């Protein structure tokens, strides 16, 4: 059982380039999330989804777009990468219920130069 | 004020010591609380949920004080393998069951 899988694991982009990060979960979870983690800042929510076809903004959504066309996949897009988007990105999924555990992918280390 | 606040540490303790972390949250209507553990350059993983009555899992004890809006984690008989960052996590009310993370408290257990 793979859980939550993120691709790619590492990426270096030039300023202005675009890319898409893919998150796939095989647990049939309704909720999916994208976080970024920076030193001293903890995990900050970028966007999230409460079900297939739905997305919503989190705490730091600017510069990112997301899509959830299939329940198992949650895509994070950077249309024009900036050095401020250098970070570690984590995807997570969660089932129904306030007590449900969140499962995380292994992270994507993105550097924008 | 941040929604979830933690002392970043690091806490450097000898093996076998007891160490406690506190976390405060700002939304009094928050419903669910957790401690996650994150090893260096790894993804966070659930350590334990925190219940109103307090709960224990082996050497780990979690407590919730709703009146003062804080959560605590107590680790007894620290092991070298306990060295990690401990994240306080709160599920505030509202849509999406969003989880709000504290910045984490770093623990280093030494010989």
mmCIF file of N, CA and C in Angstrom, chain A residues 26-100:
data_model
loop_
_atom_site.group_PDB
_atom_site.id
_atom_site.type_symbol
_atom_site.label_atom_id
_atom_site.label_comp_id
_atom_site.label_asym_id
_atom_site.label_seq_id
_atom_site.Cartn_x
_atom_site.Cartn_y
_atom_site.Cartn_z
ATOM 1 N N UNK A 26 -3.785 6.474 -2.459
ATOM 2 C CA UNK A 26 -4.543 5.263 -2.770
ATOM 3 C C UNK A 26 -5.395 4.812 -1.583
ATOM 4 N N UNK A 27 -5.757 5.756 -0.710
ATOM 5 C CA UNK A 27 -6.518 5.428 0.491
ATOM 6 C C UNK A 27 -7.978 5.867 0.393
ATOM 7 N N UNK A 28 -8.374 6.342 -0.778
ATOM 8 C CA UNK A 28 -9.749 6.806 -1.011
ATOM 9 C C UNK A 28 -10.136 7.964 -0.085
ATOM 10 N N UNK A 29 -9.163 8.798 0.255
ATOM 11 C CA UNK A 29 -9.432 9.932 1.136
ATOM 12 C C UNK A 29 -10.128 11.053 0.391
ATOM 13 N N UNK A 30 -11.047 11.707 1.115
ATOM 14 C CA UNK A 30 -11.741 12.847 0.518
ATOM 15 C C UNK A 30 -10.886 14.109 0.513
ATOM 16 N N UNK A 31 -10.175 14.346 1.625
ATOM 17 C CA UNK A 31 -9.454 15.599 1.780
ATOM 18 C C UNK A 31 -8.006 15.468 1.338
ATOM 19 N N UNK A 32 -7.542 16.479 0.587
ATOM 20 C CA UNK A 32 -6.139 16.524 0.199
ATOM 21 C C UNK A 32 -5.623 17.944 0.360
ATOM 22 N N UNK A 33 -4.333 18.057 0.658
ATOM 23 C CA UNK A 33 -3.742 19.339 1.028
ATOM 24 C C UNK A 33 -2.362 19.483 0.385
ATOM 25 N N UNK A 34 -2.004 20.729 0.106
ATOM 26 C CA UNK A 34 -0.624 21.052 -0.245
ATOM 27 C C UNK A 34 -0.088 22.057 0.780
ATOM 28 N N UNK A 35 1.061 21.715 1.360
ATOM 29 C CA UNK A 35 1.753 22.583 2.319
ATOM 30 C C UNK A 35 3.136 22.916 1.766
ATOM 31 N N UNK A 36 3.657 24.023 2.219
ATOM 32 C CA UNK A 36 5.071 24.310 2.022
ATOM 33 C C UNK A 36 5.717 24.476 3.394
ATOM 34 N N UNK A 37 6.982 24.058 3.474
ATOM 35 C CA UNK A 37 7.699 24.145 4.736
ATOM 36 C C UNK A 37 9.003 24.885 4.528
ATOM 37 N N UNK A 38 9.158 25.967 5.256
ATOM 38 C CA UNK A 38 10.366 26.779 5.205
ATOM 39 C C UNK A 38 10.973 26.841 6.591
ATOM 40 N N UNK A 39 12.290 27.031 6.675
ATOM 41 C CA UNK A 39 12.948 27.072 7.987
ATOM 42 C C UNK A 39 12.314 28.119 8.901
ATOM 43 N N UNK A 40 11.967 27.692 10.119
ATOM 44 C CA UNK A 40 11.405 28.603 11.103
ATOM 45 C C UNK A 40 9.947 28.970 10.875
ATOM 46 N N UNK A 41 9.347 28.457 9.800
ATOM 47 C CA UNK A 41 7.970 28.840 9.479
ATOM 48 C C UNK A 41 6.978 27.713 9.691
ATOM 49 N N UNK A 42 7.428 26.521 9.892
ATOM 50 C CA UNK A 42 6.495 25.410 10.010
ATOM 51 C C UNK A 42 5.836 25.099 8.677
ATOM 52 N N UNK A 43 4.797 24.288 8.715
ATOM 53 C CA UNK A 43 4.046 23.947 7.504
ATOM 54 C C UNK A 43 2.933 24.968 7.306
ATOM 55 N N UNK A 44 2.885 25.530 6.124
ATOM 56 C CA UNK A 44 1.836 26.506 5.807
ATOM 57 C C UNK A 44 0.996 25.972 4.660
ATOM 58 N N UNK A 45 -0.311 26.079 4.832
ATOM 59 C CA UNK A 45 -1.250 25.520 3.867
ATOM 60 C C UNK A 45 -1.353 26.410 2.630
ATOM 61 N N UNK A 46 -1.154 25.799 1.457
ATOM 62 C CA UNK A 46 -1.217 26.550 0.202
ATOM 63 C C UNK A 46 -2.639 26.489 -0.369
ATOM 64 N N UNK A 47 -3.071 25.280 -0.680
ATOM 65 C CA UNK A 47 -4.428 25.016 -1.166
ATOM 66 C C UNK A 47 -4.877 23.677 -0.616
ATOM 67 N N UNK A 48 -6.179 23.458 -0.634
ATOM 68 C CA UNK A 48 -6.687 22.171 -0.200
ATOM 69 C C UNK A 48 -7.938 21.816 -0.997
ATOM 70 N N UNK A 49 -8.366 20.567 -0.841
ATOM 71 C CA UNK A 49 -9.538 20.088 -1.567
ATOM 72 C C UNK A 49 -10.359 19.188 -0.647
ATOM 73 N N UNK A 50 -11.671 19.397 -0.667
ATOM 74 C CA UNK A 50 -12.551 18.580 0.176
ATOM 75 C C UNK A 50 -13.217 17.462 -0.625
ATOM 76 N N UNK A 51 -12.869 17.354 -1.898
ATOM 77 C CA UNK A 51 -13.414 16.282 -2.707
ATOM 78 C C UNK A 51 -13.099 16.503 -4.175
ATOM 79 N N UNK A 52 -13.349 15.467 -4.958
ATOM 80 C CA UNK A 52 -13.089 15.554 -6.386
ATOM 81 C C UNK A 52 -13.797 16.770 -6.985
ATOM 82 N N UNK A 53 -13.051 17.538 -7.777
ATOM 83 C CA UNK A 53 -13.614 18.692 -8.448
ATOM 84 C C UNK A 53 -13.687 19.957 -7.624
ATOM 85 N N UNK A 54 -13.232 19.901 -6.375
ATOM 86 C CA UNK A 54 -13.271 21.085 -5.508
ATOM 87 C C UNK A 54 -11.879 21.484 -5.071
ATOM 88 N N UNK A 55 -11.637 22.785 -4.967
ATOM 89 C CA UNK A 55 -10.388 23.294 -4.419
ATOM 90 C C UNK A 55 -10.685 24.561 -3.635
ATOM 91 N N UNK A 56 -9.794 24.899 -2.727
ATOM 92 C CA UNK A 56 -9.965 26.120 -1.934
ATOM 93 C C UNK A 56 -8.598 26.653 -1.538
ATOM 94 N N UNK A 57 -8.549 27.956 -1.269
ATOM 95 C CA UNK A 57 -7.287 28.591 -0.908
ATOM 96 C C UNK A 57 -6.974 28.360 0.557
ATOM 97 N N UNK A 58 -5.694 28.215 0.815
ATOM 98 C CA UNK A 58 -5.223 28.115 2.182
ATOM 99 C C UNK A 58 -4.618 29.419 2.636
ATOM 100 N N UNK A 59 -3.576 29.317 3.422
ATOM 101 C CA UNK A 59 -2.938 30.488 4.040
ATOM 102 C C UNK A 59 -2.058 31.264 3.080
ATOM 103 N N UNK A 60 -1.368 30.555 2.166
ATOM 104 C CA UNK A 60 -0.401 31.193 1.262
ATOM 105 C C UNK A 60 -0.632 30.741 -0.179
ATOM 106 N N UNK A 61 -1.738 31.107 -0.818
ATOM 107 C CA UNK A 61 -2.085 30.575 -2.137
ATOM 108 C C UNK A 61 -1.467 31.301 -3.328
ATOM 109 N N UNK A 62 -0.948 32.525 -3.099
ATOM 110 C CA UNK A 62 -0.511 33.340 -4.229
ATOM 111 C C UNK A 62 0.658 32.695 -4.970
ATOM 112 N N UNK A 63 0.536 32.669 -6.308
ATOM 113 C CA UNK A 63 1.595 32.109 -7.144
ATOM 114 C C UNK A 63 1.409 30.632 -7.444
ATOM 115 N N UNK A 64 0.337 30.039 -6.896
ATOM 116 C CA UNK A 64 0.080 28.607 -7.077
ATOM 117 C C UNK A 64 -1.347 28.383 -7.581
ATOM 118 N N UNK A 65 -1.517 27.314 -8.351
ATOM 119 C CA UNK A 65 -2.860 26.872 -8.708
ATOM 120 C C UNK A 65 -2.939 25.370 -8.497
ATOM 121 N N UNK A 66 -4.143 24.874 -8.321
ATOM 122 C CA UNK A 66 -4.323 23.452 -8.041
ATOM 123 C C UNK A 66 -5.500 22.918 -8.852
ATOM 124 N N UNK A 67 -5.500 21.604 -8.988
ATOM 125 C CA UNK A 67 -6.648 20.949 -9.618
ATOM 126 C C UNK A 67 -6.817 19.562 -9.022
ATOM 127 N N UNK A 68 -8.092 19.147 -8.950
ATOM 128 C CA UNK A 68 -8.390 17.804 -8.435
ATOM 129 C C UNK A 68 -9.464 17.196 -9.336
ATOM 130 N N UNK A 69 -9.017 16.790 -10.490
ATOM 131 C CA UNK A 69 -9.935 16.212 -11.477
ATOM 132 C C UNK A 69 -10.322 14.785 -11.112
ATOM 133 N N UNK A 70 -9.428 14.075 -10.440
ATOM 134 C CA UNK A 70 -9.709 12.721 -9.961
ATOM 135 C C UNK A 70 -9.521 12.698 -8.462
ATOM 136 N N UNK A 71 -10.295 11.900 -7.784
ATOM 137 C CA UNK A 71 -10.270 11.860 -6.332
ATOM 138 C C UNK A 71 -8.880 11.526 -5.795
ATOM 139 N N UNK A 72 -8.164 10.671 -6.484
ATOM 140 C CA UNK A 72 -6.893 10.211 -5.955
ATOM 141 C C UNK A 72 -5.722 11.146 -6.245
ATOM 142 N N UNK A 73 -5.920 12.154 -7.097
ATOM 143 C CA UNK A 73 -4.811 13.021 -7.494
ATOM 144 C C UNK A 73 -5.079 14.475 -7.148
ATOM 145 N N UNK A 74 -4.032 15.154 -6.714
ATOM 146 C CA UNK A 74 -4.122 16.586 -6.390
ATOM 147 C C UNK A 74 -2.868 17.230 -6.960
ATOM 148 N N UNK A 75 -3.033 18.105 -7.952
ATOM 149 C CA UNK A 75 -1.910 18.708 -8.651
ATOM 150 C C UNK A 75 -1.683 20.131 -8.166
ATOM 151 N N UNK A 76 -0.417 20.477 -7.991
ATOM 152 C CA UNK A 76 -0.031 21.832 -7.613
ATOM 153 C C UNK A 76 0.797 22.414 -8.745
ATOM 154 N N UNK A 77 0.362 23.556 -9.260
ATOM 155 C CA UNK A 77 1.059 24.190 -10.363
ATOM 156 C C UNK A 77 1.695 25.510 -9.980
ATOM 157 N N UNK A 78 2.894 25.718 -10.524
ATOM 158 C CA UNK A 78 3.559 27.010 -10.424
ATOM 159 C C UNK A 78 3.636 27.550 -11.841
ATOM 160 N N UNK A 79 2.942 28.628 -12.125
ATOM 161 C CA UNK A 79 2.877 29.141 -13.490
ATOM 162 C C UNK A 79 4.148 29.881 -13.876
ATOM 163 N N UNK A 80 4.701 30.646 -12.952
ATOM 164 C CA UNK A 80 5.915 31.422 -13.210
ATOM 165 C C UNK A 80 6.729 31.441 -11.921
ATOM 166 N N UNK A 81 7.642 30.493 -11.806
ATOM 167 C CA UNK A 81 8.347 30.285 -10.549
ATOM 168 C C UNK A 81 9.190 31.501 -10.152
ATOM 169 N N UNK A 82 9.222 31.750 -8.845
ATOM 170 C CA UNK A 82 10.016 32.837 -8.274
ATOM 171 C C UNK A 82 10.928 32.268 -7.194
ATOM 172 N N UNK A 83 12.069 32.907 -6.930
ATOM 173 C CA UNK A 83 12.973 32.404 -5.881
ATOM 174 C C UNK A 83 12.285 32.252 -4.528
ATOM 175 N N UNK A 84 11.260 33.069 -4.253
ATOM 176 C CA UNK A 84 10.535 32.977 -2.979
ATOM 177 C C UNK A 84 9.753 31.658 -2.856
ATOM 178 N N UNK A 85 9.625 30.942 -3.951
ATOM 179 C CA UNK A 85 8.930 29.659 -3.922
ATOM 180 C C UNK A 85 9.875 28.479 -3.689
ATOM 181 N N UNK A 86 11.142 28.785 -3.486
ATOM 182 C CA UNK A 86 12.084 27.750 -3.062
ATOM 183 C C UNK A 86 11.647 27.239 -1.701
ATOM 184 N N UNK A 87 11.392 25.945 -1.598
ATOM 185 C CA UNK A 87 10.820 25.399 -0.381
ATOM 186 C C UNK A 87 10.748 23.881 -0.495
ATOM 187 N N UNK A 88 10.289 23.276 0.584
ATOM 188 C CA UNK A 88 9.932 21.857 0.553
ATOM 189 C C UNK A 88 8.407 21.781 0.553
ATOM 190 N N UNK A 89 7.859 21.070 -0.406
ATOM 191 C CA UNK A 89 6.409 20.975 -0.556
ATOM 192 C C UNK A 89 5.945 19.590 -0.124
ATOM 193 N N UNK A 90 4.939 19.592 0.729
ATOM 194 C CA UNK A 90 4.353 18.336 1.191
ATOM 195 C C UNK A 90 2.882 18.268 0.810
ATOM 196 N N UNK A 91 2.510 17.122 0.312
ATOM 197 C CA UNK A 91 1.119 16.825 0.064
ATOM 198 C C UNK A 91 0.625 15.915 1.189
ATOM 199 N N UNK A 92 -0.641 16.050 1.541
ATOM 200 C CA UNK A 92 -1.226 15.192 2.568
ATOM 201 C C UNK A 92 -2.648 14.832 2.185
ATOM 202 N N UNK A 93 -3.097 13.702 2.687
ATOM 203 C CA UNK A 93 -4.498 13.329 2.499
ATOM 204 C C UNK A 93 -5.076 12.872 3.829
ATOM 205 N N UNK A 94 -6.397 12.942 3.919
ATOM 206 C CA UNK A 94 -7.055 12.668 5.198
ATOM 207 C C UNK A 94 -8.472 12.184 4.933
ATOM 208 N N UNK A 95 -8.927 11.268 5.749
ATOM 209 C CA UNK A 95 -10.288 10.797 5.616
ATOM 210 C C UNK A 95 -11.249 11.700 6.363
ATOM 211 N N UNK A 96 -12.518 11.294 6.386
ATOM 212 C CA UNK A 96 -13.552 12.064 7.071
ATOM 213 C C UNK A 96 -13.325 12.054 8.578
ATOM 214 N N UNK A 97 -13.816 13.085 9.239
ATOM 215 C CA UNK A 97 -13.788 13.099 10.699
ATOM 216 C C UNK A 97 -12.663 13.950 11.241
ATOM 217 N N UNK A 98 -12.983 14.734 12.258
ATOM 218 C CA UNK A 98 -11.990 15.629 12.831
ATOM 219 C C UNK A 98 -10.804 14.912 13.437
ATOM 220 N N UNK A 99 -10.999 13.634 13.829
ATOM 221 C CA UNK A 99 -9.907 12.894 14.459
ATOM 222 C C UNK A 99 -9.044 12.143 13.467
ATOM 223 N N UNK A 100 -9.396 12.238 12.181
ATOM 224 C CA UNK A 100 -8.676 11.433 11.184
ATOM 225 C C UNK A 100 -7.220 11.849 11.076
#
